[in-house]
mmCIF file of C-alpha atoms in Angstrom:
data_model
loop_
_atom_site.group_PDB
_atom_site.id
_atom_site.type_symbol
_atom_site.label_atom_id
_atom_site.label_comp_id
_atom_site.label_asym_id
_atom_site.label_seq_id
_atom_site.Cartn_x
_atom_site.Cartn_y
_atom_site.Cartn_z
ATOM 1 C CA MET A 29 -0.085 -0.153 -0.028
ATOM 2 C CA ALA A 30 1.816 3.591 -1.108
ATOM 3 C CA LEU A 31 0.896 6.717 0.491
ATOM 4 C CA ALA A 32 -1.113 9.257 -1.954
ATOM 5 C CA PRO A 33 1.689 12.407 -2.750
ATOM 6 C CA ILE A 34 0.983 15.031 -0.759
ATOM 7 C CA SER A 35 0.399 19.142 -2.504
ATOM 8 C CA GLY A 36 -0.785 22.073 -0.696
ATOM 9 C CA THR A 37 1.250 23.440 2.575
ATOM 10 C CA GLY A 38 0.878 25.166 5.420
ATOM 11 C CA ALA A 39 -2.362 25.186 7.283
ATOM 12 C CA ALA A 40 -4.428 24.072 3.948
ATOM 13 C CA THR A 41 -1.746 20.589 4.983
ATOM 14 C CA ASP A 42 -3.280 20.637 8.846
ATOM 15 C CA ALA A 43 -6.546 21.679 7.749
ATOM 16 C CA ALA A 44 -7.404 18.523 5.014
ATOM 17 C CA PHE A 45 -5.208 15.822 7.395
ATOM 18 C CA GLY A 46 -5.085 17.648 10.877
ATOM 19 C CA LEU A 47 -1.620 15.893 10.616
ATOM 20 C CA ASP A 48 1.687 17.867 11.856
ATOM 21 C CA PHE A 49 4.762 16.554 10.335
ATOM 22 C CA GLN A 50 6.089 13.884 13.241
ATOM 23 C CA SER A 51 2.048 12.427 12.500
ATOM 24 C CA LEU A 52 2.921 11.575 8.687
ATOM 25 C CA LEU A 53 5.888 10.000 9.246
ATOM 26 C CA SER A 54 4.148 8.193 12.125
ATOM 27 C CA ILE A 55 2.196 7.151 9.271
ATOM 28 C CA ILE A 56 4.766 6.038 7.279
ATOM 29 C CA LEU A 57 6.340 3.790 9.915
ATOM 30 C CA THR A 58 3.456 1.931 10.272
ATOM 31 C CA GLN A 59 2.816 1.669 6.579
ATOM 32 C CA LEU A 60 6.478 -0.164 6.740
ATOM 33 C CA THR A 61 6.043 -2.020 9.724
ATOM 34 C CA TYR A 62 1.554 -3.205 7.577
ATOM 35 C CA GLN A 63 3.222 -4.123 4.322
ATOM 36 C CA ASP A 64 2.707 -7.341 2.354
ATOM 37 C CA PRO A 65 6.430 -8.048 2.159
ATOM 38 C CA LEU A 66 5.024 -9.611 -1.399
ATOM 39 C CA LYS A 67 4.688 -6.222 -2.098
ATOM 40 C CA PRO A 68 6.931 -4.328 -0.496
ATOM 41 C CA VAL A 69 7.240 -0.389 -1.375
ATOM 42 C CA ASP A 70 9.235 0.854 -4.607
ATOM 43 C CA ASN A 71 12.575 2.206 -3.020
ATOM 44 C CA PHE A 72 12.285 5.079 -5.392
ATOM 45 C CA GLN A 73 8.040 5.546 -4.688
ATOM 46 C CA PHE A 74 9.015 5.557 -0.525
ATOM 47 C CA VAL A 75 12.220 8.322 -0.676
ATOM 48 C CA SER A 76 10.040 10.300 -3.243
ATOM 49 C CA GLN A 77 7.092 10.255 -0.737
ATOM 50 C CA LEU A 78 9.541 11.574 2.702
ATOM 51 C CA ALA A 79 11.271 14.675 0.026
ATOM 52 C CA GLN A 80 7.387 15.092 0.359
ATOM 53 C CA PHE A 81 7.190 14.960 3.583
ATOM 54 C CA SER A 82 10.534 16.962 3.831
ATOM 55 C CA GLN A 83 9.626 19.736 1.166
ATOM 56 C CA LEU A 84 6.186 19.770 3.356
ATOM 57 C CA GLN A 85 7.607 20.657 6.416
ATOM 58 C CA GLN A 86 10.171 22.910 5.529
ATOM 59 C CA SER A 87 7.450 25.292 3.655
ATOM 60 C CA GLN A 88 5.464 25.140 7.008
ATOM 61 C CA THR A 89 8.242 26.341 8.780
ATOM 62 C CA LEU A 90 8.653 29.480 6.520
ATOM 63 C CA ASN A 91 5.045 30.481 6.181
ATOM 64 C CA ASP A 92 5.078 30.453 10.248
ATOM 65 C CA GLN A 93 8.946 32.165 9.540
ATOM 66 C CA ILE A 94 7.266 35.038 7.317
ATOM 67 C CA THR A 95 4.157 35.626 9.562
ATOM 68 C CA SER A 96 6.109 36.372 11.964
ATOM 69 C CA LEU A 97 7.705 38.729 10.068
ATOM 70 C CA LEU A 98 4.613 40.428 8.082
ATOM 71 C CA ALA A 99 3.577 40.532 12.657
ATOM 72 C CA ALA A 100 6.591 41.848 12.969
ATOM 73 C CA GLN A 101 6.540 44.708 10.499
ATOM 74 C CA GLY A 102 2.761 45.095 11.277
ATOM 75 C CA ALA A 103 3.923 45.953 14.752
ATOM 76 C CA THR A 104 6.340 48.948 13.357
ATOM 77 C CA GLN A 105 4.639 50.326 11.443
ATOM 78 C CA ALA A 106 1.684 50.517 13.941
ATOM 79 C CA THR A 107 4.013 52.186 16.534
ATOM 80 C CA SER A 108 5.553 54.415 14.063
ATOM 81 C CA LEU A 109 2.200 56.091 13.704
ATOM 82 C CA LEU A 110 2.233 57.809 17.627
ATOM 83 C CA GLY A 111 2.538 61.230 17.459
ATOM 84 C CA ARG A 112 1.253 61.453 14.168
ATOM 85 C CA THR A 113 -1.741 63.208 12.219
ATOM 86 C CA ILE A 114 -3.245 60.758 9.655
ATOM 87 C CA ASP A 115 -6.008 61.009 7.303
ATOM 88 C CA PHE A 116 -8.597 57.577 8.156
ATOM 89 C CA ALA A 117 -12.310 56.546 6.767
ATOM 90 C CA ALA A 118 -14.258 56.375 9.384
ATOM 91 C CA ASN A 119 -18.639 55.644 9.127
ATOM 92 C CA GLY A 120 -18.190 55.922 5.221
ATOM 93 C CA ALA A 121 -16.103 59.300 5.584
ATOM 94 C CA THR A 122 -12.621 60.847 6.213
ATOM 95 C CA GLN A 123 -11.586 61.919 8.929
ATOM 96 C CA SER A 124 -8.424 63.358 10.818
ATOM 97 C CA GLY A 125 -6.596 63.341 13.765
ATOM 98 C CA LYS A 126 -3.741 62.729 15.989
ATOM 99 C CA VAL A 127 -2.221 59.360 16.431
ATOM 100 C CA GLU A 128 -1.950 58.477 20.410
ATOM 101 C CA ALA A 129 -1.637 54.964 21.254
ATOM 102 C CA VAL A 130 -1.392 52.291 19.650
ATOM 103 C CA SER A 131 -3.307 49.009 21.065
ATOM 104 C CA PHE A 132 -3.062 44.774 19.103
ATOM 105 C CA SER A 133 -5.974 42.486 19.762
ATOM 106 C CA SER A 134 -5.618 38.694 18.180
ATOM 107 C CA GLY A 135 -2.041 40.180 17.171
ATOM 108 C CA GLN A 136 -3.434 42.560 14.588
ATOM 109 C CA PRO A 137 -2.557 46.660 15.945
ATOM 110 C CA THR A 138 -4.905 48.943 16.104
ATOM 111 C CA VAL A 139 -4.683 52.659 16.655
ATOM 112 C CA THR A 140 -6.339 54.918 18.933
ATOM 113 C CA ILE A 141 -7.143 58.338 17.443
ATOM 114 C CA ARG A 142 -8.293 62.197 18.554
ATOM 115 C CA THR A 143 -9.540 63.904 16.025
ATOM 116 C CA SER A 144 -9.234 67.962 15.793
ATOM 117 C CA THR A 145 -13.277 67.902 17.004
ATOM 118 C CA ASP A 146 -11.633 65.999 20.439
ATOM 119 C CA GLN A 147 -12.976 62.680 19.799
ATOM 120 C CA VAL A 148 -11.245 60.041 20.291
ATOM 121 C CA VAL A 149 -12.109 56.904 18.463
ATOM 122 C CA SER A 150 -10.547 53.757 19.181
ATOM 123 C CA GLY A 151 -9.762 50.386 17.271
ATOM 124 C CA VAL A 152 -9.016 51.780 13.392
ATOM 125 C CA SER A 153 -6.638 49.385 11.678
ATOM 126 C CA ILE A 154 -4.180 50.627 9.861
ATOM 127 C CA ALA A 155 -4.983 49.411 7.225
ATOM 128 C CA ASP A 156 -8.230 51.835 7.088
ATOM 129 C CA ILE A 157 -4.889 54.595 7.220
ATOM 130 C CA ALA A 158 -6.052 56.770 3.905
ATOM 131 C CA ASN A 159 -2.426 59.182 4.518
ATOM 132 C CA ILE A 160 0.379 60.291 6.828
ATOM 133 C CA ARG A 161 1.029 63.512 7.327
ATOM 134 C CA LEU A 162 4.049 65.247 8.220
#
């Protein structure tokens, strides 16, 4: 019995199989333990499957590292806005104000802004910022 080739990376593979790399290796070892001695797995096919699992692990590691890098970049961008005057979208209109605080909800940076009318707007995503003024 041979394992089917695996395609996809990271979360897509985890979602499809619900398994991590160690679990997939365990499946291969179980396959080897219970294979029919009269019909062993072809060596080329076995090595090919191991290479696919190795690529899967490397892709997942790279995906995790990129996710961490993006989170750090978002945090840096958000903190660089402190004290700056910005234009942002709120309630279908563009408003402007000064960034007073940065917070993180669910890992995503949001800012608190004091508008020119002394109104405090909290929870503005940095994606809603239209312009940063000097």
